[in-house]
Amino acid sequence: MSEVQGIPLFPEPLRFLLRPLPLFPLRLALNRVVARFAAERPAIFRRLGSHAEKVYLIDAVDLPFIFRLRPSAERPSIDLCRRAVSGARLGPWDARIAGPLAALLGMIHGSFDGDALFFSRDIVVEGDTEAVLALRNALDDAEIDLLSEAARLLGPAGGVVERVGRGVLSEAGRLTGVSLVRAES
Amino acid sequence: MEGRREGARLELVCPAGTPAALRAAVEAGADCVYCGFRDETNARNFPGLNFSPEELAESIDYAHERGARVLVAINTFPRAGAEEIWHRAVDTAAQLRADAVILADMGLLAYTAERHPDLRRHLSVQAAAANAQAIEFYVEAFGVRRVVLPRVLTVQEIAAINAAVSCETEVFVFGGLCVMAEGRCALSSYATGKSPNMHGVCSPASHVRYQEEDGELVSRLGNFTIDRVPAGEPAPYPTLCKGCFSAGGKRGHVFEDPVSLDAATLLPQLAEAGVTALKIEGRQRSRSYTQAVVASFRRAVDAQAEGRAIPAGELRRLSEGQTTTAGAYRKTWR
């Protein structure tokens, strides 16, 4: 638990279960989400400008994986590596944003303010500060809901999954303090 | 005299760095939202922030449909030979039916008064007009209807100004606290070559670096180390004015402590002093910040208008340095 914001950490037993997951299908699914997102949301790339071509390490410190994102309008890509891999195998990157998964989800879903998380040191930023700001601002304006994005991968069944999932995740979020769906004002 | 009408509710002027933040502000109870174009014409020219003309058009429609107004900040100082960029920003704001423009430069005020006489003109804090004579000059010369007062005045000084000027006044009540003569501060320019006054960026992110060194978080701006803090302390702010330096054998925050303004509990005194509008700083912050701060001040303004106690201290976690102050309103320094 963070002392300042009370950010919950991803439970250790679940982390243990995630550790052996095969990366290939996860990569495939994530890249489909990112590609669809890039095709349907040109505004986000206008906000990012040249920073869209930069490489961001998204490091949820309580997950066994590290995400490596290049938002690029033309060729967006997201990769994930096991936490145990050496820095050299992660490849070069421009900026790193690290913090508990709940903090990162809270920023994406509009529940937490990135600056407040940074000042309270719940998140850490390294490298190209300008690129981090551009990404933070572009994502904040996009009003992303990860459940909606994931449900759309399921085609016609996605609507039902989203409706059921929203109820379950909203309740789970209320109980755990984790922003699992987009915050509504 | 155009000052605040006796008994009128204080007007809440709220920041929006993106269309999503503008919608959050309106939903949370903003009377007005201020924003800027995605270029050097406004003093929050940060990466990924601000509005294209198309986004501003949609946002103005959204706000107007819900009874809120949109003020467009065009409050940097035009570069010689490139005035056209700033003129175009004013023309676009007028064309999109912005409710007012917030300007600092006299040449731009003159251009706006001449080309768009019906477009309401507010004087930006960047103009640093801090006494009645200076404010009246802007009112008489350029038809300014409202002045945003610098954050260095006491409540008594604000009351004295309101008694002597013929326009409305707006004061900051929450957010980043700048104690410099705004529009004239050269600290950022000295360190990075870029300034809020000409480029719209104070301590540009391109020159800011945070790094863990020997168990401490070190913040740097250009070639200057601004601060280093141990684990467990709030991260330092990346501006020279809030840096921690050694001088005269002592180590401390030479210019100002890294704290945020929170004047919620002073609303009755500010109303008494004749202020028309309350401004929340933070166009560079997220829609989550906007929603929380606007909603909190909506409750505070309504409580003040109805003579109820004002809720205080609920926004500390959102402040720079995680600490708040009443700033110059309760001045203990000069």
Tab-separated table of C-alpha atoms in Angstrom, chain A:
chain	number	residue	atom	x	y	z
A	1	MET	CA	0.000	0.000	0.000
A	2	SER	CA	1.209	3.498	-0.766
A	3	GLU	CA	1.187	5.716	2.285
A	4	VAL	CA	0.213	8.880	0.473
A	5	GLN	CA	-2.540	7.847	-1.920
A	6	GLY	CA	-3.495	4.453	-0.516
A	7	ILE	CA	-2.852	2.768	-3.866
A	8	PRO	CA	-3.442	-0.997	-3.501
A	9	LEU	CA	-0.838	-3.411	-4.863
A	10	PHE	CA	-1.692	-6.322	-7.136
A	11	PRO	CA	-2.103	-9.332	-4.801
A	12	GLU	CA	0.979	-11.549	-4.574
A	13	PRO	CA	-0.910	-14.867	-5.141
A	14	LEU	CA	-2.413	-13.526	-8.390
A	15	ARG	CA	0.997	-12.236	-9.430
A	16	PHE	CA	2.347	-15.739	-8.907
A	17	LEU	CA	-0.399	-17.177	-11.139
A	18	LEU	CA	0.318	-14.666	-13.914
A	19	ARG	CA	4.040	-15.398	-13.978
A	20	PRO	CA	3.958	-18.544	-16.186
A	21	LEU	CA	1.405	-17.156	-18.704
A	22	PRO	CA	2.606	-17.534	-22.306
A	23	LEU	CA	3.491	-14.128	-23.736
A	24	PHE	CA	2.628	-14.806	-27.382
A	25	PRO	CA	-1.208	-14.763	-27.128
A	26	LEU	CA	-1.034	-11.775	-24.793
A	27	ARG	CA	1.129	-9.920	-27.320
A	28	LEU	CA	-1.296	-10.795	-30.100
A	29	ALA	CA	-4.339	-9.537	-28.198
A	30	LEU	CA	-2.637	-6.349	-27.030
A	31	ASN	CA	-1.414	-5.537	-30.525
A	32	ARG	CA	-4.923	-5.978	-31.928
A	33	VAL	CA	-6.272	-3.552	-29.318
A	34	VAL	CA	-3.531	-1.013	-30.047
A	35	ALA	CA	-3.927	-1.321	-33.839
A	36	ARG	CA	-7.687	-0.830	-33.620
A	37	PHE	CA	-7.197	2.064	-31.252
A	38	ALA	CA	-4.697	3.738	-33.594
A	39	ALA	CA	-7.023	3.340	-36.579
A	40	GLU	CA	-10.065	4.758	-34.799
A	41	ARG	CA	-8.543	7.547	-32.726
A	42	PRO	CA	-6.509	9.863	-34.977
A	43	ALA	CA	-6.885	12.700	-32.424
A	44	ILE	CA	-4.568	10.951	-30.030
A	45	PHE	CA	-1.728	11.064	-32.572
A	46	ARG	CA	-2.292	14.743	-33.307
A	47	ARG	CA	-1.747	15.323	-29.579
A	48	LEU	CA	1.324	13.114	-29.450
A	49	GLY	CA	2.958	14.688	-32.507
A	50	SER	CA	6.531	13.456	-32.924
A	51	HIS	CA	6.341	11.718	-29.528
A	52	ALA	CA	4.159	9.013	-31.150
A	53	GLU	CA	7.327	7.468	-32.564
A	54	LYS	CA	9.023	7.207	-29.162
A	55	VAL	CA	9.339	4.010	-27.124
A	56	TYR	CA	7.694	3.976	-23.708
A	57	LEU	CA	8.325	1.396	-21.017
A	58	ILE	CA	5.132	1.015	-19.011
A	59	ASP	CA	6.254	-0.719	-15.860
A	60	ALA	CA	3.491	-1.906	-13.545
A	61	VAL	CA	5.859	-2.760	-10.721
A	62	ASP	CA	3.487	-5.289	-9.132
A	63	LEU	CA	3.036	-7.323	-12.337
A	64	PRO	CA	5.517	-9.907	-13.623
A	65	PHE	CA	5.610	-8.158	-17.047
A	66	ILE	CA	6.894	-4.871	-18.442
A	67	PHE	CA	5.104	-3.326	-21.437
A	68	ARG	CA	7.039	-1.706	-24.265
A	69	LEU	CA	4.818	0.652	-26.281
A	70	ARG	CA	5.442	2.545	-29.512
A	71	PRO	CA	2.181	4.441	-30.200
A	72	SER	CA	3.103	5.290	-33.837
A	73	ALA	CA	0.080	6.221	-36.013
A	74	GLU	CA	1.429	4.163	-38.917
A	75	ARG	CA	2.853	1.123	-37.127
A	76	PRO	CA	1.766	1.003	-33.498
A	77	SER	CA	3.187	-1.823	-31.466
A	78	ILE	CA	3.124	-3.117	-27.951
A	79	ASP	CA	5.382	-5.806	-26.624
A	80	LEU	CA	5.672	-7.340	-23.200
A	81	CYS	CA	8.679	-8.876	-21.530
A	82	ARG	CA	9.063	-10.823	-18.348
A	83	ARG	CA	10.312	-8.738	-15.469
A	84	ALA	CA	13.292	-11.017	-15.041
A	85	VAL	CA	14.811	-10.146	-18.439
A	86	SER	CA	17.917	-8.007	-18.428
A	87	GLY	CA	17.834	-4.327	-19.382
A	88	ALA	CA	19.717	-5.088	-22.589
A	89	ARG	CA	16.948	-7.407	-23.813
A	90	LEU	CA	14.300	-4.756	-23.190
A	91	GLY	CA	15.949	-2.760	-25.966
A	92	PRO	CA	16.394	1.009	-26.134
A	93	TRP	CA	13.597	3.187	-24.807
A	94	ASP	CA	12.888	6.905	-24.524
A	95	ALA	CA	10.776	7.123	-21.389
A	96	ARG	CA	9.763	4.894	-18.499
A	97	ILE	CA	6.635	5.256	-16.382
A	98	ALA	CA	6.592	2.955	-13.363
A	99	GLY	CA	4.127	2.425	-10.544
A	100	PRO	CA	1.566	0.004	-9.147
A	101	LEU	CA	-0.920	-1.322	-11.714
A	102	ALA	CA	-3.747	0.389	-9.798
A	103	ALA	CA	-2.044	3.791	-10.213
A	104	LEU	CA	-1.513	3.288	-13.952
A	105	LEU	CA	-5.098	2.049	-14.452
A	106	GLY	CA	-6.376	5.004	-12.409
A	107	MET	CA	-4.568	7.433	-14.714
A	108	ILE	CA	-5.850	5.740	-17.874
A	109	HIS	CA	-9.419	5.636	-16.543
A	110	GLY	CA	-9.396	9.234	-15.271
A	111	SER	CA	-9.632	8.409	-11.559
A	112	PHE	CA	-6.166	9.660	-10.585
A	113	ASP	CA	-4.208	12.762	-11.510
A	114	GLY	CA	-0.778	11.945	-12.942
A	115	ASP	CA	0.935	14.959	-11.364
A	116	ALA	CA	-0.442	14.107	-7.918
A	117	LEU	CA	0.752	10.505	-8.297
A	118	PHE	CA	4.161	11.816	-9.311
A	119	PHE	CA	4.470	14.342	-6.472
A	120	SER	CA	3.407	11.689	-3.940
A	121	ARG	CA	5.954	9.348	-5.562
A	122	ASP	CA	3.390	6.665	-6.260
A	123	ILE	CA	4.679	6.711	-9.827
A	124	VAL	CA	8.217	7.237	-11.117
A	125	VAL	CA	9.127	8.863	-14.414
A	126	GLU	CA	12.479	8.485	-16.143
A	127	GLY	CA	13.964	9.602	-19.439
A	128	ASP	CA	12.221	11.964	-21.862
A	129	THR	CA	9.890	14.026	-19.642
A	130	GLU	CA	8.331	15.769	-22.644
A	131	ALA	CA	7.353	12.425	-24.199
A	132	VAL	CA	5.789	11.313	-20.904
A	133	LEU	CA	3.735	14.504	-20.661
A	134	ALA	CA	2.560	14.192	-24.264
A	135	LEU	CA	1.451	10.593	-23.703
A	136	ARG	CA	-0.233	11.415	-20.399
A	137	ASN	CA	-2.159	14.334	-21.925
A	138	ALA	CA	-3.124	12.421	-25.069
A	139	LEU	CA	-4.428	9.433	-23.086
A	140	ASP	CA	-6.261	11.680	-20.644
A	141	ASP	CA	-8.141	13.366	-23.479
A	142	ALA	CA	-8.957	10.019	-25.113
A	143	GLU	CA	-11.181	8.974	-22.156
A	144	ILE	CA	-10.171	5.344	-22.581
A	145	ASP	CA	-12.177	2.502	-21.120
A	146	LEU	CA	-10.098	-0.675	-21.270
A	147	LEU	CA	-13.134	-2.913	-20.818
A	148	SER	CA	-14.816	-1.408	-23.899
A	149	GLU	CA	-11.621	-1.731	-25.925
A	150	ALA	CA	-11.190	-5.379	-24.902
A	151	ALA	CA	-14.871	-6.243	-25.441
A	152	ARG	CA	-14.720	-5.002	-29.006
A	153	LEU	CA	-12.183	-7.721	-29.799
A	154	LEU	CA	-14.938	-10.277	-29.209
A	155	GLY	CA	-17.103	-9.083	-32.078
A	156	PRO	CA	-20.895	-9.398	-31.695
A	157	ALA	CA	-20.542	-11.067	-28.289
A	158	GLY	CA	-18.614	-8.056	-27.019
A	159	GLY	CA	-21.720	-6.057	-26.115
A	160	VAL	CA	-23.016	-8.683	-23.708
A	161	VAL	CA	-19.563	-9.286	-22.235
A	162	GLU	CA	-19.134	-5.531	-21.724
A	163	ARG	CA	-22.504	-5.101	-19.986
A	164	VAL	CA	-21.910	-8.015	-17.625
A	165	GLY	CA	-18.249	-7.151	-17.151
A	166	ARG	CA	-18.984	-3.509	-16.319
A	167	GLY	CA	-21.222	-4.469	-13.431
A	168	VAL	CA	-18.737	-6.981	-12.081
A	169	LEU	CA	-15.679	-4.747	-12.513
A	170	SER	CA	-17.418	-1.678	-11.079
A	171	GLU	CA	-18.277	-3.627	-7.954
A	172	ALA	CA	-14.786	-5.157	-7.796
A	173	GLY	CA	-13.309	-1.674	-8.190
A	174	ARG	CA	-15.469	-0.356	-5.374
A	175	LEU	CA	-14.285	-3.145	-3.066
A	176	THR	CA	-10.574	-3.012	-3.988
A	177	GLY	CA	-10.102	0.713	-4.648
A	178	VAL	CA	-8.775	-0.070	-8.135
A	179	SER	CA	-10.191	1.810	-11.116
A	180	LEU	CA	-11.065	-1.164	-13.336
A	181	VAL	CA	-13.365	0.805	-15.661
A	182	ARG	CA	-13.460	4.450	-16.787
A	183	ALA	CA	-14.483	6.905	-14.078
A	184	GLU	CA	-17.765	8.644	-14.847
A	185	SER	CA	-18.220	12.208	-13.584
